[in-house]
Amino acid sequence: MAEIEREAMEYDVVIVGAGPAGLSAAIRLKQLDSDLEVVVLEKGSEVGAHILSGAVLDPCGLNALIPDWKEKGAPLSVEVKEDNFLMLGEAGHVRIPNFPMPPLMNNHGNYIVSMGNVCRWMAEQAEELGIEIFPGMACSELVYGDNGEVKGVVAGEFGKNADGTPGPAYEPGMELHGKYVFISEGVRGSLAKEVINKYDLQAGKDVQKYGVGMKEIWEIDPAKHKEGTVTHTMGWPLGSNAGGGSFIYHLDNNQVYVGFVVHLNYKNPHLFPYMEFQRFKHHPVVAELLKGGKRVAYGARAITEGGYQSMPKLVAPGVALLGCSAGMVNVPRIKGNHNAMLSGKAAAEAAYEAIKAERSGDELTAYETEVRDGAIGKDLKMVRNVKPMWSKWGLTASLALGGLDMWTNNLLGFSFFGTLSHGKNDAESTEEASKHKPIDYPKPDGVLSFDRLTNVSFAMTNHEESQPCHLQLGNQDTPIQVNLPKFAEPAQRYCPAGVYEVVENDGKPEFVVNFQNCVHCKTCDIKDPSQNITWTTPQGGDGPNYPNM
């Protein structure tokens, strides 16, 4: 497609992704200089369309960015009133007392929010400052300058045939050029992945680690609803099969966010993360809460879990990685939105100073320094050993040693363990199927638990069927010739949307990719043991359309 001619538009800063990081960067740039030309490109059909509601938000990032957010009507209205930590067994549970928990685990002063609505509100604040936000504009390519720097992106390319050639209604899109480009696509975005590989930004860093988070929104019996209650669980049903746990957040309007996270470094390829989530809802504690209610939305996405030691270098010539594009989630807190906002603010301040000094296309080293040495680095460094401890020594040991490590980091500013390494990446962690027993999962009952395709319909996901498949196989034969005999083709199970199937065709197994089901979680790009699947950006507006709740 190199011969295609595109119009170009010039900006000071081009921002890819209208999540909390990208919007924070845009807002801060305009706060610093109202004359700066800033554009935000969002692949969802609207801001928030690809963000399934439900999170506990530490408002420190918003406090730093928009101190008067309450007066401006930010949708933060449900303050956390109660914290519960439960260890589940198959039929019962034990509550872990709050008092031994390190202070950072306390949710006092945090809010249960719809991040989709928070981002919609932030977009309104940005537009009031004169920022251009273009939804439905997927960024399909990076544009490089003469010196190898990132100088822009291609956005708004539509109408390709399934084979990648231009169709009759083909639109080539536009090049949007900036003095600096901010990548804030979220976890495992295609442009961030390209930048990390091209400039070798992971050199000298630990491997990145991930989990897959699945979430349902429920409307429950008002008599069971306890607004402001936050519950986290560990243990059953995962047990020793995988790391992970759940969260249950009581918002307002009798709504509850029910989520389940499975760490993707699990060994047994027979593990079925989605069915572990469905089985979890049948635990007596959860089943009693949901009984009489109804599920109103479903979604899934990958979560970065590598933390401080896994963050790549954040800058390269002309480009910076923000938020989850770099991996800024505090794993034990299950929070990353505050760091995403702080990263956007820091990147904006670095770019503003550079532009004021008449620089462009270079590395924003001031941003890197602020993230590593400032509030984000301190937040992540304090908990850097929790995930590797869990991976190496299991849940019980990680609770004790991880708690001790967080306390010493908090009180003394150092760790007895130094900085532990994660070891293998998540794809390499998958072992051969012959080493493990298949897992028998109960059939969903259609009341508390649901089959994948039924649940995917509640993600409102849609992809134009005539476009190229955005889930690209490096080798078409690998799924059947390698992954099936060696790993029982785990794509059938690790995908939370039922995209991948192995079917019989004339008595022979065939690998089928139902890309229309994709909810853009990126799990396949991460967990495929042969690293044969690459998630790329589909045309703009396609994907999930999560409800405005």
PDB file of N, CA and C in Angstrom, residues 16-89:
ATOM      1  N   VAL A  16      -2.917   8.916  20.221  1.00  0.00           N
ATOM      2  CA  VAL A  16      -3.651   7.728  19.787  1.00  0.00           C
ATOM      3  C   VAL A  16      -4.313   7.088  21.004  1.00  0.00           C
ATOM      4  N   GLY A  17      -5.630   7.180  21.080  1.00  0.00           N
ATOM      5  CA  GLY A  17      -6.379   6.556  22.160  1.00  0.00           C
ATOM      6  C   GLY A  17      -6.999   7.562  23.106  1.00  0.00           C
ATOM      7  N   ALA A  18      -8.336   7.508  23.229  1.00  0.00           N
ATOM      8  CA  ALA A  18      -9.057   8.435  24.116  1.00  0.00           C
ATOM      9  C   ALA A  18      -9.438   7.746  25.415  1.00  0.00           C
ATOM     10  N   GLY A  19      -8.457   7.072  26.023  1.00  0.00           N
ATOM     11  CA  GLY A  19      -8.625   6.543  27.364  1.00  0.00           C
ATOM     12  C   GLY A  19      -8.138   7.561  28.379  1.00  0.00           C
ATOM     13  N   PRO A  20      -8.003   7.166  29.635  1.00  0.00           N
ATOM     14  CA  PRO A  20      -7.598   8.131  30.669  1.00  0.00           C
ATOM     15  C   PRO A  20      -6.220   8.729  30.430  1.00  0.00           C
ATOM     16  N   ALA A  21      -5.282   7.967  29.860  1.00  0.00           N
ATOM     17  CA  ALA A  21      -3.932   8.501  29.607  1.00  0.00           C
ATOM     18  C   ALA A  21      -3.947   9.525  28.487  1.00  0.00           C
ATOM     19  N   GLY A  22      -4.536   9.158  27.349  1.00  0.00           N
ATOM     20  CA  GLY A  22      -4.546  10.052  26.208  1.00  0.00           C
ATOM     21  C   GLY A  22      -5.312  11.337  26.466  1.00  0.00           C
ATOM     22  N   LEU A  23      -6.466  11.229  27.106  1.00  0.00           N
ATOM     23  CA  LEU A  23      -7.262  12.426  27.396  1.00  0.00           C
ATOM     24  C   LEU A  23      -6.575  13.319  28.419  1.00  0.00           C
ATOM     25  N   SER A  24      -5.900  12.712  29.389  1.00  0.00           N
ATOM     26  CA  SER A  24      -5.159  13.509  30.374  1.00  0.00           C
ATOM     27  C   SER A  24      -4.041  14.295  29.697  1.00  0.00           C
ATOM     28  N   ALA A  25      -3.348  13.641  28.766  1.00  0.00           N
ATOM     29  CA  ALA A  25      -2.277  14.330  28.043  1.00  0.00           C
ATOM     30  C   ALA A  25      -2.826  15.499  27.248  1.00  0.00           C
ATOM     31  N   ALA A  26      -3.943  15.276  26.555  1.00  0.00           N
ATOM     32  CA  ALA A  26      -4.535  16.337  25.738  1.00  0.00           C
ATOM     33  C   ALA A  26      -4.959  17.525  26.608  1.00  0.00           C
ATOM     34  N   ILE A  27      -5.626  17.237  27.707  1.00  0.00           N
ATOM     35  CA  ILE A  27      -6.100  18.299  28.596  1.00  0.00           C
ATOM     36  C   ILE A  27      -4.928  19.096  29.160  1.00  0.00           C
ATOM     37  N   ARG A  28      -3.890  18.386  29.594  1.00  0.00           N
ATOM     38  CA  ARG A  28      -2.749  19.086  30.200  1.00  0.00           C
ATOM     39  C   ARG A  28      -2.026  19.962  29.181  1.00  0.00           C
ATOM     40  N   LEU A  29      -1.910  19.492  27.950  1.00  0.00           N
ATOM     41  CA  LEU A  29      -1.265  20.297  26.913  1.00  0.00           C
ATOM     42  C   LEU A  29      -2.001  21.616  26.712  1.00  0.00           C
ATOM     43  N   LYS A  30      -3.309  21.566  26.664  1.00  0.00           N
ATOM     44  CA  LYS A  30      -4.088  22.781  26.451  1.00  0.00           C
ATOM     45  C   LYS A  30      -4.110  23.671  27.697  1.00  0.00           C
ATOM     46  N   GLN A  31      -4.013  23.050  28.859  1.00  0.00           N
ATOM     47  CA  GLN A  31      -3.893  23.862  30.084  1.00  0.00           C
ATOM     48  C   GLN A  31      -2.602  24.676  30.067  1.00  0.00           C
ATOM     49  N   LEU A  32      -1.553  24.067  29.535  1.00  0.00           N
ATOM     50  CA  LEU A  32      -0.249  24.731  29.515  1.00  0.00           C
ATOM     51  C   LEU A  32      -0.149  25.781  28.410  1.00  0.00           C
ATOM     52  N   ASP A  33      -0.780  25.507  27.280  1.00  0.00           N
ATOM     53  CA  ASP A  33      -0.712  26.455  26.164  1.00  0.00           C
ATOM     54  C   ASP A  33      -1.946  26.253  25.294  1.00  0.00           C
ATOM     55  N   SER A  34      -2.869  27.178  25.369  1.00  0.00           N
ATOM     56  CA  SER A  34      -4.133  27.042  24.633  1.00  0.00           C
ATOM     57  C   SER A  34      -3.939  27.111  23.123  1.00  0.00           C
ATOM     58  N   ASP A  35      -2.776  27.583  22.676  1.00  0.00           N
ATOM     59  CA  ASP A  35      -2.524  27.683  21.239  1.00  0.00           C
ATOM     60  C   ASP A  35      -1.976  26.402  20.622  1.00  0.00           C
ATOM     61  N   LEU A  36      -1.617  25.428  21.436  1.00  0.00           N
ATOM     62  CA  LEU A  36      -1.109  24.166  20.895  1.00  0.00           C
ATOM     63  C   LEU A  36      -2.205  23.448  20.110  1.00  0.00           C
ATOM     64  N   GLU A  37      -1.818  22.859  18.984  1.00  0.00           N
ATOM     65  CA  GLU A  37      -2.746  22.084  18.169  1.00  0.00           C
ATOM     66  C   GLU A  37      -2.639  20.615  18.580  1.00  0.00           C
ATOM     67  N   VAL A  38      -3.715  20.110  19.148  1.00  0.00           N
ATOM     68  CA  VAL A  38      -3.710  18.755  19.712  1.00  0.00           C
ATOM     69  C   VAL A  38      -4.892  17.977  19.132  1.00  0.00           C
ATOM     70  N   VAL A  39      -4.642  16.731  18.721  1.00  0.00           N
ATOM     71  CA  VAL A  39      -5.711  15.874  18.214  1.00  0.00           C
ATOM     72  C   VAL A  39      -5.653  14.535  18.934  1.00  0.00           C
ATOM     73  N   VAL A  40      -6.839  13.987  19.242  1.00  0.00           N
ATOM     74  CA  VAL A  40      -6.956  12.679  19.878  1.00  0.00           C
ATOM     75  C   VAL A  40      -7.739  11.777  18.932  1.00  0.00           C
ATOM     76  N   LEU A  41      -7.177  10.612  18.623  1.00  0.00           N
ATOM     77  CA  LEU A  41      -7.786   9.652  17.702  1.00  0.00           C
ATOM     78  C   LEU A  41      -8.240   8.429  18.490  1.00  0.00           C
ATOM     79  N   GLU A  42      -9.496   8.064  18.343  1.00  0.00           N
ATOM     80  CA  GLU A  42     -10.080   6.963  19.105  1.00  0.00           C
ATOM     81  C   GLU A  42     -10.695   5.943  18.151  1.00  0.00           C
ATOM     82  N   LYS A  43     -10.289   4.658  18.280  1.00  0.00           N
ATOM     83  CA  LYS A  43     -10.784   3.637  17.360  1.00  0.00           C
ATOM     84  C   LYS A  43     -12.218   3.227  17.658  1.00  0.00           C
ATOM     85  N   GLY A  44     -12.703   3.436  18.882  1.00  0.00           N
ATOM     86  CA  GLY A  44     -14.085   3.103  19.211  1.00  0.00           C
ATOM     87  C   GLY A  44     -15.068   4.022  18.515  1.00  0.00           C
ATOM     88  N   SER A  45     -16.319   3.570  18.415  1.00  0.00           N
ATOM     89  CA  SER A  45     -17.341   4.359  17.733  1.00  0.00           C
ATOM     90  C   SER A  45     -17.624   5.666  18.460  1.00  0.00           C
ATOM     91  N   GLU A  46     -17.340   5.707  19.745  1.00  0.00           N
ATOM     92  CA  GLU A  46     -17.412   6.922  20.548  1.00  0.00           C
ATOM     93  C   GLU A  46     -16.413   6.779  21.685  1.00  0.00           C
ATOM     94  N   VAL A  47     -16.095   7.876  22.322  1.00  0.00           N
ATOM     95  CA  VAL A  47     -15.222   7.795  23.499  1.00  0.00           C
ATOM     96  C   VAL A  47     -15.915   6.933  24.544  1.00  0.00           C
ATOM     97  N   GLY A  48     -15.198   5.951  25.077  1.00  0.00           N
ATOM     98  CA  GLY A  48     -15.755   5.050  26.084  1.00  0.00           C
ATOM     99  C   GLY A  48     -16.358   3.778  25.532  1.00  0.00           C
ATOM    100  N   ALA A  49     -16.531   3.685  24.208  1.00  0.00           N
ATOM    101  CA  ALA A  49     -17.169   2.499  23.629  1.00  0.00           C
ATOM    102  C   ALA A  49     -16.378   1.228  23.891  1.00  0.00           C
ATOM    103  N   HIS A  50     -15.050   1.334  23.998  1.00  0.00           N
ATOM    104  CA  HIS A  50     -14.209   0.156  24.207  1.00  0.00           C
ATOM    105  C   HIS A  50     -13.761   0.016  25.658  1.00  0.00           C
ATOM    106  N   ILE A  51     -14.433   0.738  26.571  1.00  0.00           N
ATOM    107  CA  ILE A  51     -14.084   0.663  27.988  1.00  0.00           C
ATOM    108  C   ILE A  51     -15.292   0.145  28.756  1.00  0.00           C
ATOM    109  N   LEU A  52     -15.251  -1.127  29.173  1.00  0.00           N
ATOM    110  CA  LEU A  52     -16.371  -1.686  29.927  1.00  0.00           C
ATOM    111  C   LEU A  52     -16.397  -1.082  31.323  1.00  0.00           C
ATOM    112  N   SER A  53     -17.537  -0.562  31.698  1.00  0.00           N
ATOM    113  CA  SER A  53     -17.682   0.153  32.966  1.00  0.00           C
ATOM    114  C   SER A  53     -17.285  -0.709  34.159  1.00  0.00           C
ATOM    115  N   GLY A  54     -16.737  -0.058  35.169  1.00  0.00           N
ATOM    116  CA  GLY A  54     -16.501  -0.745  36.421  1.00  0.00           C
ATOM    117  C   GLY A  54     -15.074  -0.765  36.878  1.00  0.00           C
ATOM    118  N   ALA A  55     -14.733   0.088  37.826  1.00  0.00           N
ATOM    119  CA  ALA A  55     -13.380   0.129  38.390  1.00  0.00           C
ATOM    120  C   ALA A  55     -13.441   0.871  39.716  1.00  0.00           C
ATOM    121  N   VAL A  56     -12.420   0.649  40.533  1.00  0.00           N
ATOM    122  CA  VAL A  56     -12.206   1.494  41.704  1.00  0.00           C
ATOM    123  C   VAL A  56     -11.094   2.461  41.340  1.00  0.00           C
ATOM    124  N   LEU A  57     -11.410   3.744  41.373  1.00  0.00           N
ATOM    125  CA  LEU A  57     -10.490   4.782  40.919  1.00  0.00           C
ATOM    126  C   LEU A  57      -9.870   5.516  42.097  1.00  0.00           C
ATOM    127  N   ASP A  58      -8.545   5.501  42.151  1.00  0.00           N
ATOM    128  CA  ASP A  58      -7.810   6.384  43.049  1.00  0.00           C
ATOM    129  C   ASP A  58      -7.796   7.756  42.384  1.00  0.00           C
ATOM    130  N   PRO A  59      -8.384   8.797  43.001  1.00  0.00           N
ATOM    131  CA  PRO A  59      -8.537  10.073  42.303  1.00  0.00           C
ATOM    132  C   PRO A  59      -7.275  10.925  42.268  1.00  0.00           C
ATOM    133  N   CYS A  60      -6.123  10.384  42.695  1.00  0.00           N
ATOM    134  CA  CYS A  60      -4.922  11.217  42.750  1.00  0.00           C
ATOM    135  C   CYS A  60      -4.553  11.772  41.375  1.00  0.00           C
ATOM    136  N   GLY A  61      -4.755  10.979  40.312  1.00  0.00           N
ATOM    137  CA  GLY A  61      -4.448  11.461  38.975  1.00  0.00           C
ATOM    138  C   GLY A  61      -5.381  12.580  38.558  1.00  0.00           C
ATOM    139  N   LEU A  62      -6.657  12.420  38.852  1.00  0.00           N
ATOM    140  CA  LEU A  62      -7.634  13.445  38.515  1.00  0.00           C
ATOM    141  C   LEU A  62      -7.422  14.700  39.361  1.00  0.00           C
ATOM    142  N   ASN A  63      -7.042  14.505  40.624  1.00  0.00           N
ATOM    143  CA  ASN A  63      -6.740  15.658  41.491  1.00  0.00           C
ATOM    144  C   ASN A  63      -5.618  16.504  40.905  1.00  0.00           C
ATOM    145  N   ALA A  64      -4.603  15.824  40.368  1.00  0.00           N
ATOM    146  CA  ALA A  64      -3.459  16.551  39.810  1.00  0.00           C
ATOM    147  C   ALA A  64      -3.809  17.246  38.502  1.00  0.00           C
ATOM    148  N   LEU A  65      -4.724  16.650  37.750  1.00  0.00           N
ATOM    149  CA  LEU A  65      -5.047  17.173  36.425  1.00  0.00           C
ATOM    150  C   LEU A  65      -6.144  18.244  36.472  1.00  0.00           C
ATOM    151  N   ILE A  66      -7.225  17.929  37.153  1.00  0.00           N
ATOM    152  CA  ILE A  66      -8.381  18.839  37.234  1.00  0.00           C
ATOM    153  C   ILE A  66      -8.796  18.920  38.702  1.00  0.00           C
ATOM    154  N   PRO A  67      -8.134  19.758  39.501  1.00  0.00           N
ATOM    155  CA  PRO A  67      -8.392  19.788  40.946  1.00  0.00           C
ATOM    156  C   PRO A  67      -9.848  20.063  41.309  1.00  0.00           C
ATOM    157  N   ASP A  68     -10.565  20.792  40.470  1.00  0.00           N
ATOM    158  CA  ASP A  68     -11.960  21.118  40.775  1.00  0.00           C
ATOM    159  C   ASP A  68     -12.932  20.187  40.049  1.00  0.00           C
ATOM    160  N   TRP A  69     -12.546  18.921  39.910  1.00  0.00           N
ATOM    161  CA  TRP A  69     -13.382  17.969  39.176  1.00  0.00           C
ATOM    162  C   TRP A  69     -14.761  17.788  39.795  1.00  0.00           C
ATOM    163  N   LYS A  70     -14.876  17.915  41.109  1.00  0.00           N
ATOM    164  CA  LYS A  70     -16.200  17.774  41.741  1.00  0.00           C
ATOM    165  C   LYS A  70     -17.133  18.886  41.278  1.00  0.00           C
ATOM    166  N   GLU A  71     -16.618  20.105  41.301  1.00  0.00           N
ATOM    167  CA  GLU A  71     -17.436  21.248  40.880  1.00  0.00           C
ATOM    168  C   GLU A  71     -17.804  21.151  39.402  1.00  0.00           C
ATOM    169  N   LYS A  72     -16.952  20.502  38.618  1.00  0.00           N
ATOM    170  CA  LYS A  72     -17.203  20.378  37.183  1.00  0.00           C
ATOM    171  C   LYS A  72     -18.061  19.165  36.836  1.00  0.00           C
ATOM    172  N   GLY A  73     -18.520  18.444  37.844  1.00  0.00           N
ATOM    173  CA  GLY A  73     -19.480  17.367  37.615  1.00  0.00           C
ATOM    174  C   GLY A  73     -18.900  16.053  37.156  1.00  0.00           C
ATOM    175  N   ALA A  74     -17.667  15.750  37.538  1.00  0.00           N
ATOM    176  CA  ALA A  74     -17.084  14.459  37.173  1.00  0.00           C
ATOM    177  C   ALA A  74     -17.940  13.322  37.744  1.00  0.00           C
ATOM    178  N   PRO A  75     -18.106  12.243  36.993  1.00  0.00           N
ATOM    179  CA  PRO A  75     -18.976  11.142  37.433  1.00  0.00           C
ATOM    180  C   PRO A  75     -18.311  10.234  38.466  1.00  0.00           C
ATOM    181  N   LEU A  76     -17.868  10.832  39.555  1.00  0.00           N
ATOM    182  CA  LEU A  76     -17.341  10.098  40.704  1.00  0.00           C
ATOM    183  C   LEU A  76     -18.272  10.394  41.871  1.00  0.00           C
ATOM    184  N   SER A  77     -19.227   9.517  42.106  1.00  0.00           N
ATOM    185  CA  SER A  77     -20.238   9.780  43.132  1.00  0.00           C
ATOM    186  C   SER A  77     -20.336   8.706  44.194  1.00  0.00           C
ATOM    187  N   VAL A  78     -19.784   7.516  43.908  1.00  0.00           N
ATOM    188  CA  VAL A  78     -19.901   6.410  44.865  1.00  0.00           C
ATOM    189  C   VAL A  78     -18.548   6.187  45.527  1.00  0.00           C
ATOM    190  N   GLU A  79     -18.383   6.737  46.714  1.00  0.00           N
ATOM    191  CA  GLU A  79     -17.131   6.560  47.449  1.00  0.00           C
ATOM    192  C   GLU A  79     -17.126   5.196  48.129  1.00  0.00           C
ATOM    193  N   VAL A  80     -15.959   4.570  48.171  1.00  0.00           N
ATOM    194  CA  VAL A  80     -15.838   3.262  48.808  1.00  0.00           C
ATOM    195  C   VAL A  80     -16.110   3.395  50.302  1.00  0.00           C
ATOM    196  N   LYS A  81     -17.027   2.571  50.777  1.00  0.00           N
ATOM    197  CA  LYS A  81     -17.402   2.597  52.190  1.00  0.00           C
ATOM    198  C   LYS A  81     -16.901   1.376  52.956  1.00  0.00           C
ATOM    199  N   GLU A  82     -16.717   0.273  52.238  1.00  0.00           N
ATOM    200  CA  GLU A  82     -16.359  -0.988  52.907  1.00  0.00           C
ATOM    201  C   GLU A  82     -15.455  -1.812  52.021  1.00  0.00           C
ATOM    202  N   ASP A  83     -14.389  -2.343  52.607  1.00  0.00           N
ATOM    203  CA  ASP A  83     -13.429  -3.215  51.908  1.00  0.00           C
ATOM    204  C   ASP A  83     -13.524  -4.625  52.463  1.00  0.00           C
ATOM    205  N   ASN A  84     -13.672  -5.617  51.607  1.00  0.00           N
ATOM    206  CA  ASN A  84     -13.676  -7.012  52.033  1.00  0.00           C
ATOM    207  C   ASN A  84     -12.647  -7.798  51.226  1.00  0.00           C
ATOM    208  N   PHE A  85     -11.878  -8.642  51.921  1.00  0.00           N
ATOM    209  CA  PHE A  85     -10.936  -9.550  51.269  1.00  0.00           C
ATOM    210  C   PHE A  85     -11.293 -10.967  51.697  1.00  0.00           C
ATOM    211  N   LEU A  86     -11.672 -11.809  50.735  1.00  0.00           N
ATOM    212  CA  LEU A  86     -12.129 -13.155  51.045  1.00  0.00           C
ATOM    213  C   LEU A  86     -11.223 -14.206  50.401  1.00  0.00           C
ATOM    214  N   MET A  87     -10.934 -15.246  51.148  1.00  0.00           N
ATOM    215  CA  MET A  87     -10.274 -16.427  50.613  1.00  0.00           C
ATOM    216  C   MET A  87     -11.352 -17.495  50.446  1.00  0.00           C
ATOM    217  N   LEU A  88     -11.585 -17.914  49.203  1.00  0.00           N
ATOM    218  CA  LEU A  88     -12.667 -18.841  48.934  1.00  0.00           C
ATOM    219  C   LEU A  88     -12.197 -20.284  48.920  1.00  0.00           C
ATOM    220  N   GLY A  89     -13.018 -21.151  49.514  1.00  0.00           N
ATOM    221  CA  GLY A  89     -12.944 -22.588  49.290  1.00  0.00           C
ATOM    222  C   GLY A  89     -14.139 -22.970  48.441  1.00  0.00           C
TER     223      GLY A  89
END
